[in-house]
Short mmCIF file of C-alpha atoms and ligand atoms in Angstrom, two decimals:
data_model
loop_
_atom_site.label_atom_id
_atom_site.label_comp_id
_atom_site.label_asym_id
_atom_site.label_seq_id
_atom_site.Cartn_x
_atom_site.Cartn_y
_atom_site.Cartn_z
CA UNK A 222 81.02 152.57 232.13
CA UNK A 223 83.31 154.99 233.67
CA UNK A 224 82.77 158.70 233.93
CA UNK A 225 85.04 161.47 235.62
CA UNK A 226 83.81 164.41 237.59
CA UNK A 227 86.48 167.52 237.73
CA UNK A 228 85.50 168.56 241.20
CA UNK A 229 88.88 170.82 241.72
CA UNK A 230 87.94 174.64 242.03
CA UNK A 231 88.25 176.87 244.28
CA UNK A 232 84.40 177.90 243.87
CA UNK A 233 85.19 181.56 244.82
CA UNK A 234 81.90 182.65 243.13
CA UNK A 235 80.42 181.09 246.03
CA UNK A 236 82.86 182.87 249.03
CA UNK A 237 82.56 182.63 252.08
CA UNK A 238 80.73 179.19 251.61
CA UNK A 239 83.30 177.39 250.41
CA UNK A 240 86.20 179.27 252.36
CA UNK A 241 86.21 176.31 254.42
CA UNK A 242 84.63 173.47 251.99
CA UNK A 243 84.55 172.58 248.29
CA UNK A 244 81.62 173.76 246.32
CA UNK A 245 80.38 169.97 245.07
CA UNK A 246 79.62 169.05 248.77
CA UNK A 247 77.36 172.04 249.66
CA UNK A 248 73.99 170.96 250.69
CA UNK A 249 71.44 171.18 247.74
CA UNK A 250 67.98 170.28 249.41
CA UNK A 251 70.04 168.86 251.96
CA UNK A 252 71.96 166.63 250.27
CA UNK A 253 75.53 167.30 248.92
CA UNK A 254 75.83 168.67 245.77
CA UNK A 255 77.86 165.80 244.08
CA UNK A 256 75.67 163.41 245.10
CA UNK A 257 72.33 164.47 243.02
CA UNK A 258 75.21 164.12 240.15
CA UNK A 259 76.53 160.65 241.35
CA UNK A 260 73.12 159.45 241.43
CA UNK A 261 71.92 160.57 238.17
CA UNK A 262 75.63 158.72 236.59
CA UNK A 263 74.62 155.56 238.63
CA UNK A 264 70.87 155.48 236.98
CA UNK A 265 72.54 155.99 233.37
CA UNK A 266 74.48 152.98 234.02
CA UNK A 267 78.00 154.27 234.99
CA UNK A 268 79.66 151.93 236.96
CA UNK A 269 82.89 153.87 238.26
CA UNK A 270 83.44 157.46 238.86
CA UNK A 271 86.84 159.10 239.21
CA UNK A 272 85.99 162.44 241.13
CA UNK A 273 89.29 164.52 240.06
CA UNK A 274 89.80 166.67 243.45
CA UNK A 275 92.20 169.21 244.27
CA UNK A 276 90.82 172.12 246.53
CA UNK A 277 90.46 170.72 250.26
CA UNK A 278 90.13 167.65 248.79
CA UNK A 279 90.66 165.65 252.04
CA UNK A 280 87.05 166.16 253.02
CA UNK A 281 85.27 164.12 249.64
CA UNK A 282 85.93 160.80 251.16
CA UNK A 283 84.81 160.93 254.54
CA UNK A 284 81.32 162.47 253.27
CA UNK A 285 80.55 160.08 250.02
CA UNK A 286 82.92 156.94 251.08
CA UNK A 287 83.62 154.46 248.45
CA UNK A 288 80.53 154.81 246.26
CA UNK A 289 78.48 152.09 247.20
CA UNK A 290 75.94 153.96 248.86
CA UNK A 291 74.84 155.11 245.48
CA UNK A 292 75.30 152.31 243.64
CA UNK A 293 78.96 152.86 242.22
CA UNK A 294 82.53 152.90 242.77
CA UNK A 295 83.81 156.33 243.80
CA UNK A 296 87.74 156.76 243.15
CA UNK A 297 90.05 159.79 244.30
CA UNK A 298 92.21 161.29 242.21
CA UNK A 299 93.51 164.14 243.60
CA UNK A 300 95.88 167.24 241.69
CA UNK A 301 98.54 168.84 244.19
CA UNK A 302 98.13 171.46 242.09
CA UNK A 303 95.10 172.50 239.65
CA UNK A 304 95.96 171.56 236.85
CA UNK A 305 92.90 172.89 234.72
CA UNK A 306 89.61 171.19 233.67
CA UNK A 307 91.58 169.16 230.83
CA UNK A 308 95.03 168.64 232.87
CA UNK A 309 92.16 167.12 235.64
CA UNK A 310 91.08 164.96 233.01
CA UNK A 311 94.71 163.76 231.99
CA UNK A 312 95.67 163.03 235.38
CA UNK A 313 93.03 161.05 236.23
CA UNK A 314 92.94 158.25 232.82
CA UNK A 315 95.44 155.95 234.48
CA UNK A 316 92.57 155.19 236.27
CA UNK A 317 89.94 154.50 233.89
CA UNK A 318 88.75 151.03 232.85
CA UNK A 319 87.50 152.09 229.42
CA UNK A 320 89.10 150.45 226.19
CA UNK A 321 90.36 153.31 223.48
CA UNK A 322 87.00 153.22 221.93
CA UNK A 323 84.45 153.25 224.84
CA UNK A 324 82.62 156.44 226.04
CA UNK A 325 83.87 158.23 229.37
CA UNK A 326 80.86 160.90 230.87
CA UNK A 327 82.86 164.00 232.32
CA UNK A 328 80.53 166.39 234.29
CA UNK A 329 81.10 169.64 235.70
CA UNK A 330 80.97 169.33 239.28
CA UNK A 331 78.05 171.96 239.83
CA UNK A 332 75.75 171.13 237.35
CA UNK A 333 72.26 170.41 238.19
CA UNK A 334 70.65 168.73 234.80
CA UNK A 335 67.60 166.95 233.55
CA UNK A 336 68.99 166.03 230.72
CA UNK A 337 68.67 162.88 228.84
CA UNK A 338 72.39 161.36 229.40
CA UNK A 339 71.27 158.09 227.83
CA UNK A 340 70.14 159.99 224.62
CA UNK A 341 73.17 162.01 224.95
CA UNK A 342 75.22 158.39 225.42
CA UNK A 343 73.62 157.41 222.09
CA UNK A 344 73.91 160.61 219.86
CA UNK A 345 77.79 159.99 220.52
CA UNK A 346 77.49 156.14 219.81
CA UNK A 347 75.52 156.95 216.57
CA UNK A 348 77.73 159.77 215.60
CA UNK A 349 80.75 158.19 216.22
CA UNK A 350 81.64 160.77 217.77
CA UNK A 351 85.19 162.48 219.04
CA UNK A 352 83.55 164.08 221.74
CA UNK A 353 79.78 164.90 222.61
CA UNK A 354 78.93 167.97 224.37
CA UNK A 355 75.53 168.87 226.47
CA UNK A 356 74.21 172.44 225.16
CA UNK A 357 71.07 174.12 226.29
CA UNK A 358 69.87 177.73 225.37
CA UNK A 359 70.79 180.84 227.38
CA UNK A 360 69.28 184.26 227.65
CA UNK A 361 72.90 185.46 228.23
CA UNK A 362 76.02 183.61 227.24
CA UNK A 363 78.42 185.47 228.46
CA UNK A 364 79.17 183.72 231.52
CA UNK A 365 79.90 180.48 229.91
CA UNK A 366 81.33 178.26 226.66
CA UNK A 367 79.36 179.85 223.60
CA UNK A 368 79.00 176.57 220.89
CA UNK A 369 77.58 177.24 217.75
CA UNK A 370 76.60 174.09 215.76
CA UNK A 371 75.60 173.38 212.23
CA UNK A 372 73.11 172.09 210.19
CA UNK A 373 74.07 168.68 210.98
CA UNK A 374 74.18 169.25 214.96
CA UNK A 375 78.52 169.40 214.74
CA UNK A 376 80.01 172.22 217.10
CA UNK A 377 81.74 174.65 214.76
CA UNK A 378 83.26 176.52 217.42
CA UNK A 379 83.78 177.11 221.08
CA UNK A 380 84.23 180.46 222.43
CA UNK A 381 84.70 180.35 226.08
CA UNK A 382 83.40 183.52 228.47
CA UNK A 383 82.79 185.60 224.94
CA UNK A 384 82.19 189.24 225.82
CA UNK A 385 79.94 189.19 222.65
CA UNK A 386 78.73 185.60 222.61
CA UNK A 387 77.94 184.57 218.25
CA UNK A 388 74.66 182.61 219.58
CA UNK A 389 72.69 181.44 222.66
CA UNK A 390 73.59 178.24 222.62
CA UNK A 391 76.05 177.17 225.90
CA UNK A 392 78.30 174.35 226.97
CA UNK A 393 76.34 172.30 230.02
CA UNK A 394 78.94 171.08 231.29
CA UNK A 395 78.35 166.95 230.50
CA UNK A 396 80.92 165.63 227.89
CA UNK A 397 80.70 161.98 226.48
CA UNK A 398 84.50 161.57 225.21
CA UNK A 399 85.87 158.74 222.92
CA UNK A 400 88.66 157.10 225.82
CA UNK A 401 91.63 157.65 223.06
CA UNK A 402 90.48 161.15 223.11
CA UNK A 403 91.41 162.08 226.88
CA UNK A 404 94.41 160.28 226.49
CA UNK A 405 95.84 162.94 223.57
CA UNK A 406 95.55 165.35 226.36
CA UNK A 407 99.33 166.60 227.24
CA UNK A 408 99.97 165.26 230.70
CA UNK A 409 101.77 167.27 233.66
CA UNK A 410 100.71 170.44 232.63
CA UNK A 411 97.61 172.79 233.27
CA UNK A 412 95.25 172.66 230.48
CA UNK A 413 91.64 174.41 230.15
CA UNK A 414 89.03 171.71 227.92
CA UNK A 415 87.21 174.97 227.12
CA UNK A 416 90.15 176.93 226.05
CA UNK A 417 92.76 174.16 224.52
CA UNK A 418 91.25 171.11 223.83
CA UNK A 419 87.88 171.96 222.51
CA UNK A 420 89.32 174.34 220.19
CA UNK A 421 92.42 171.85 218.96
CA UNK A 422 89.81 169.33 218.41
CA UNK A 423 87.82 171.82 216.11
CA UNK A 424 91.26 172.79 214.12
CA UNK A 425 92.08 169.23 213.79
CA UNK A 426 88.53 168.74 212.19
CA UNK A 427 87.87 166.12 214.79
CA UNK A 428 83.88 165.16 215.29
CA UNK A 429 82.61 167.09 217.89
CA UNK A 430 79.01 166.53 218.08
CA UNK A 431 76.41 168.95 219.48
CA UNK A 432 73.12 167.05 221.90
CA UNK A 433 71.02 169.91 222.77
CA UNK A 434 68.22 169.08 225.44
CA UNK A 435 66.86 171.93 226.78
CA UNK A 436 65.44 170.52 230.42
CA UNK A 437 66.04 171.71 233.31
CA UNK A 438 69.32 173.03 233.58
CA UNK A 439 71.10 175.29 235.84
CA UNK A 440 75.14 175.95 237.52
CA UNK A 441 74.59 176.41 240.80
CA UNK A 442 78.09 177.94 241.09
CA UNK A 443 76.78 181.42 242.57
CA UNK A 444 74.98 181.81 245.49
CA UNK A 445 71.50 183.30 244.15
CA UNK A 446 72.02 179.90 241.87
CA UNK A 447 72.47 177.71 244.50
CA UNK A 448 69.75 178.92 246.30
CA UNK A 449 67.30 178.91 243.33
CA UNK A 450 68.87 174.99 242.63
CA UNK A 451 67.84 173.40 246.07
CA UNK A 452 64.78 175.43 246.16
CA UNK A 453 63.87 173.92 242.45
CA UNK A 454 65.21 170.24 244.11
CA UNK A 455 62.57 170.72 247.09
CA UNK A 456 59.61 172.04 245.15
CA UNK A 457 59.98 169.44 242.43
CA UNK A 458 60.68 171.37 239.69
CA UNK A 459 64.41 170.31 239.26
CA UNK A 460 64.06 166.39 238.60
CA UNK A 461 66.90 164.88 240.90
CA UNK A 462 66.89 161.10 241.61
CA UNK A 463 68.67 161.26 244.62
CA UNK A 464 66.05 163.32 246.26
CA UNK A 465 63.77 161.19 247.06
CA UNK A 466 60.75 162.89 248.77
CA UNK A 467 57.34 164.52 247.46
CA UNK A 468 57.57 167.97 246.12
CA UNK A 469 57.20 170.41 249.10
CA UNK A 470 57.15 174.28 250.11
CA UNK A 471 60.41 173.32 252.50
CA UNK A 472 62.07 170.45 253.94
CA UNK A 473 63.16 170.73 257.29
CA UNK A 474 66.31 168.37 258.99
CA UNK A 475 64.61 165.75 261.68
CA UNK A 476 66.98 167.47 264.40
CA UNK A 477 66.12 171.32 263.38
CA UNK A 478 63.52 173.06 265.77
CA UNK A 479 61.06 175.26 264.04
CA UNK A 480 58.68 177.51 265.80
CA UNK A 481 54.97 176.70 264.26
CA UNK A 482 54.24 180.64 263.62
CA UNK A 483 57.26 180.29 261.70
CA UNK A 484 56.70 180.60 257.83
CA UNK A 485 58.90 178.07 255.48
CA UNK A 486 57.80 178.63 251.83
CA UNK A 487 59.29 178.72 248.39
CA UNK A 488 61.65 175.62 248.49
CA UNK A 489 63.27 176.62 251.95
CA UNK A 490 66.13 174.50 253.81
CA UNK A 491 66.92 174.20 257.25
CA UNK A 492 69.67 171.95 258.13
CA UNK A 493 70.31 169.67 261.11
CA UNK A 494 70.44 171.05 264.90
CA UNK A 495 69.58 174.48 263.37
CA UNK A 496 66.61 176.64 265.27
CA UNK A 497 64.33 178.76 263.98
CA UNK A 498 62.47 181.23 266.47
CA UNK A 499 58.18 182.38 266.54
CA UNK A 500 57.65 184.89 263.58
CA UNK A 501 60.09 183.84 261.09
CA UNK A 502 60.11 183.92 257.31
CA UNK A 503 62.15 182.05 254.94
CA UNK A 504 61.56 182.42 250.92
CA UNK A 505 63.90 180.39 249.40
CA UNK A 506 66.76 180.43 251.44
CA UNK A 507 68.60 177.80 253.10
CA UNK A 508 69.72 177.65 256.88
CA UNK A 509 72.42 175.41 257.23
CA UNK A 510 73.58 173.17 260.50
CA UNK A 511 73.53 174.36 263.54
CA UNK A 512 72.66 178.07 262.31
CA UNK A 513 69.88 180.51 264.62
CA UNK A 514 67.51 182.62 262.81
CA UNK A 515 65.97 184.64 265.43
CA UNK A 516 62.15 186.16 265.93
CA UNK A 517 60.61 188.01 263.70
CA UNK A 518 63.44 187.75 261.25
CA UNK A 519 62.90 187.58 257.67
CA UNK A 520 65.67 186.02 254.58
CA UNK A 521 64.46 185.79 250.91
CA UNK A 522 66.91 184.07 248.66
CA UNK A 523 69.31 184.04 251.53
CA UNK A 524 71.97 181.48 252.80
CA UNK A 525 72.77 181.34 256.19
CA UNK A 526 76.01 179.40 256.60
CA UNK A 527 77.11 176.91 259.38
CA UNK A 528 76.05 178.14 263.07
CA UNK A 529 75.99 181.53 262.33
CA UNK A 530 73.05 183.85 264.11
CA UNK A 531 70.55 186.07 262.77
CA UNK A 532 68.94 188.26 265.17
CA UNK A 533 65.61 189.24 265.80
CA UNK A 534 63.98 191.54 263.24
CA UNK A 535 66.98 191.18 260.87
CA UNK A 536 65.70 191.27 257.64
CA UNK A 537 68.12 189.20 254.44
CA UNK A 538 67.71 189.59 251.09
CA UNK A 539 70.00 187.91 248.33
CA UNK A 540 72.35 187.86 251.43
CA UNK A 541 75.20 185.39 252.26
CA UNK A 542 75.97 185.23 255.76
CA UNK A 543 79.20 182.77 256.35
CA UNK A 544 80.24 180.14 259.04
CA UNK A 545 79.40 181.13 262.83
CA UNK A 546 79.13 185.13 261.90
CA UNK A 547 76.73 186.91 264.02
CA UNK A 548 74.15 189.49 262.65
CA UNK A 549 72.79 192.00 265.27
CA UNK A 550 68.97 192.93 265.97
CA UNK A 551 66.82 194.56 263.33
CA UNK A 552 69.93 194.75 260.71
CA UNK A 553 68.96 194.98 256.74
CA UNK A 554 71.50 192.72 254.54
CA UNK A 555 70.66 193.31 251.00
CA UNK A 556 71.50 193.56 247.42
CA UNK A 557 74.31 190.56 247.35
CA UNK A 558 76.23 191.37 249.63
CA UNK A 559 77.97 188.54 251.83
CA UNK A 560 78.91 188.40 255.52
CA UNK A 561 82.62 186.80 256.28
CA UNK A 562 82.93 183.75 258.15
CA UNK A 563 82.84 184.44 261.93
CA UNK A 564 82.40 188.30 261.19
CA UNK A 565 79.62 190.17 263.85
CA UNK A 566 77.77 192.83 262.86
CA UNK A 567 76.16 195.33 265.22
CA UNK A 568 72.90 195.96 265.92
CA UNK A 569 70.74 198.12 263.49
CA UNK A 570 73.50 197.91 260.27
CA UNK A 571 72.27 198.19 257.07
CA UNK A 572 75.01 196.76 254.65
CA UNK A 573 74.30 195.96 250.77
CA UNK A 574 76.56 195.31 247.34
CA UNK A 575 74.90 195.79 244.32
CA UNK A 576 77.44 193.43 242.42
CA UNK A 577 77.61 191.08 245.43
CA UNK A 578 81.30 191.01 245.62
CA UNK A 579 82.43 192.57 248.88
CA UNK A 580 82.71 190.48 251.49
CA UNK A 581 82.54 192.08 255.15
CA UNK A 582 86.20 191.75 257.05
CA UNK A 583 85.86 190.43 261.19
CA UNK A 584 85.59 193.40 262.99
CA UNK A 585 84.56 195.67 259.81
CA UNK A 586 81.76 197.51 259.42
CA UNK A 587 81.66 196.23 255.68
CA UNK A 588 80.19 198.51 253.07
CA UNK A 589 77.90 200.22 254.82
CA UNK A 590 75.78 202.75 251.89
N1 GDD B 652 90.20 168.91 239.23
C1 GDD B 652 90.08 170.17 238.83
N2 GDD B 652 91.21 170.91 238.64
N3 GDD B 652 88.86 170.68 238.63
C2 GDD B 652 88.78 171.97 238.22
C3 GDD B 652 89.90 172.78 238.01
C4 GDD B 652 91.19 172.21 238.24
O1 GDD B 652 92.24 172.84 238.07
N4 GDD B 652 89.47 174.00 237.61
C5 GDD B 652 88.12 173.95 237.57
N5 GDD B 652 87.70 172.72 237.94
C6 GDD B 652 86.32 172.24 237.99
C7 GDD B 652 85.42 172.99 238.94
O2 GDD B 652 85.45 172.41 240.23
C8 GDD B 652 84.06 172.82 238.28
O3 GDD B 652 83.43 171.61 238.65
C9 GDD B 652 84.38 172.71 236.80
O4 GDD B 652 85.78 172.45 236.70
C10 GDD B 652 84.02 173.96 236.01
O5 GDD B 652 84.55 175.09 236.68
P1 GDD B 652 83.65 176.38 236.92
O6 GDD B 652 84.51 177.36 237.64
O7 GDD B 652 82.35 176.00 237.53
O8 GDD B 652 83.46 176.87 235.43
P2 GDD B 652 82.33 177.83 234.83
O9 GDD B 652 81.02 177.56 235.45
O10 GDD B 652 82.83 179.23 234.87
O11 GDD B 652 82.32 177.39 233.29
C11 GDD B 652 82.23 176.02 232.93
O12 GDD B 652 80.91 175.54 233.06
C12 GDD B 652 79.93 176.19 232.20
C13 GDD B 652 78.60 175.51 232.44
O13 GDD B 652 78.21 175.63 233.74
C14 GDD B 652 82.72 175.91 231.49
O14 GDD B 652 82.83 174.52 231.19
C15 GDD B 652 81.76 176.60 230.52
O15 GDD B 652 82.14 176.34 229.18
C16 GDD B 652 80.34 176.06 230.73
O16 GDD B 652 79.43 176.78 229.87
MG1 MG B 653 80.36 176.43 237.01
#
């Protein structure tokens, strides 16, 4: 069985993290993201996965290789420009192996899901299905594809990013599509599935089928998300099969040094080569490679990105700090707000962004209250 991953964005919800890498391979209890999702395809039985690349898609190969590691074949198709979650989907059938009537899993490249593909696999087979979408429940669907369903479990609409959502009910982001299906898809063009091709399918009265499994479920496309996702990973609560160690408080890399009066709790992360200094607290945030986290310094549902410095006393909270910045002594990041790559603040700075979108220039003193 083949399944494609569209593994193209830009992931700016996630700046600076993936200023200098794509969102699916951030570490997610260690591990790139992509991976827990490769996995999980291998142990439903997929075969081949096309991972549809286009931003700085020259670093998926070195890291994940040609797929035997986890039991597949991994193939490259890469866009030279986006063309869209659909137009990522076009470009890449040439490649499939699927006859016109076999299923093709697509995933979302930042889902992290429980969910019972298999059952999904075989609601579509049953159905005889067009296309079979994943939907779980929501508190708020604003942020995603609203799908309404009837009676019989058919989607009777999809209403992507609705300011005023008609239920709670939300695309997942894991597709089962008919083969003869993708390839109706216009080729050479950007196309959105949420925005174009779900919706033609509906006014063509095509059978698009509804499999909601409410498990655990969660985008890690933010960074308070991804945080919360390899903290679930490491603590066991988010089943992964790729992650293959006993539910724990933190996992720490072999070649990280941890002070023992240092505190690691809530699903914590530190990466390899990374030090973390006498005193320290870390509540569900990760420290990635080669990062310093000072004495005495505290991060709650922090990330600290590659080799950047925390010093001592520095207190994070839902802060991103990027690649090799360097946070001063006793400094108070708070409130969202994120930290540039290579950008030093001073000593003593107390910087926060309610709505988490400002991001702190080099040599700026960022948004100081
Ligand atoms: N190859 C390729 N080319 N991939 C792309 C492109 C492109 O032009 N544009 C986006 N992608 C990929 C992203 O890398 C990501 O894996 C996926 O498409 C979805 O993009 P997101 O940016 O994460 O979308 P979203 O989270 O706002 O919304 C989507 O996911 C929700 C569930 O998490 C939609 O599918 C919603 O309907 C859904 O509810
Ligand atoms: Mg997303």
């Amino acid at each position: 069985m083949d399944a494609i991953i569209v593994a193209g964005g830009a992931g700016t919800r996630l700046l600076p993290l993936t200023a200098n890498r794509p969102k699916p391979l951030l570490p997610v209890a260690g591990i790139p993201f992509v991976v827990h999702q490769l996995v999980k395809l291998a142990d439903a039985g997929v075969g081949r996965v096309l991972l549809a690349t286009g931003y700085r898609a020259e670093q998926f190969e070195p890291q994940l290789g040609d797929g035997s590691r986890f039991g597949l074949e991994l193939i490259y198709v890469t866009e030279s420009q986006p063309l869209g979650t659909a137009g990522a989907l076009r470009h890449a059938t040439p490649q499939l192996s699927a006859r016109a009537d076999e299923p093709v899993v697509i995933l979302n490249s930042d889902v992290l899901s429980g969910h019972d593909l298999l059952g999904q696999l075989e609601r579509h087979r049953v159905s005889g299905a067009d296309v079979t979408l994943h939907l779980v429940e929501v508190a708020d669907a604003r942020a995603f594809g609203c799908v309404p369903t009837n009676a019989r479990g058919h989607v009777t609409a999809f209403l992507e990013k609705a300011p005023q959502p008609v239920c709670s009910q939300i695309n997942a982001g894991c597709y089962v599509f008919t083969r003869s299906v993708l390839d109706e898809i216009p080729a050479g063009r950007a196309v959105s599935v949420e925005r174009e091709t779900f919706p033609a399918l509906l006014a063509q009265g095509r059978t698009v089928v509804g499999f909601v499994d409410c498990s655990y479920w969660l985008d890690v496309g933010t960074p308070a998300a991804l945080c919360q996702g390899s903290a679930d990973v490491v603590r066991g609560v988010a089943p992964s099969p790729a992650y293959a160690r006993p539910p724990a408080e933190s996992l720490v890399d072999g070649t990280a040094s941890v002070a023992p009066t240092a505190t690691l709790r809530g699903g914590s992360t530190v990466g390899p080569q990374a030090t973390v200094e006498k005193g320290v607290v870390l509540d569900r945030s990760l420290v990635a490679e080669g990062a310093w986290i000072s004495a005495d310094a505290t991060a709650i549902d922090s990330i600290v990105g590659p080799g950047a410095r925390i010093g001592r006393g520095t207190v994070l909270r839902n802060a991103v700090v990027g690649d090799d910045a360097q946070v001063g002594v006793a400094c108070e990041l708070l409130s969202g707000v994120r930290i540039s790559n290579g950008a030093v603040i001073e000593d003593g700075a107390v910087r926060f962004s309610p709505g988490g979108v400002l991001t702190s220039q080099p040599g700026e003193p960022g948004d100081a209250p």
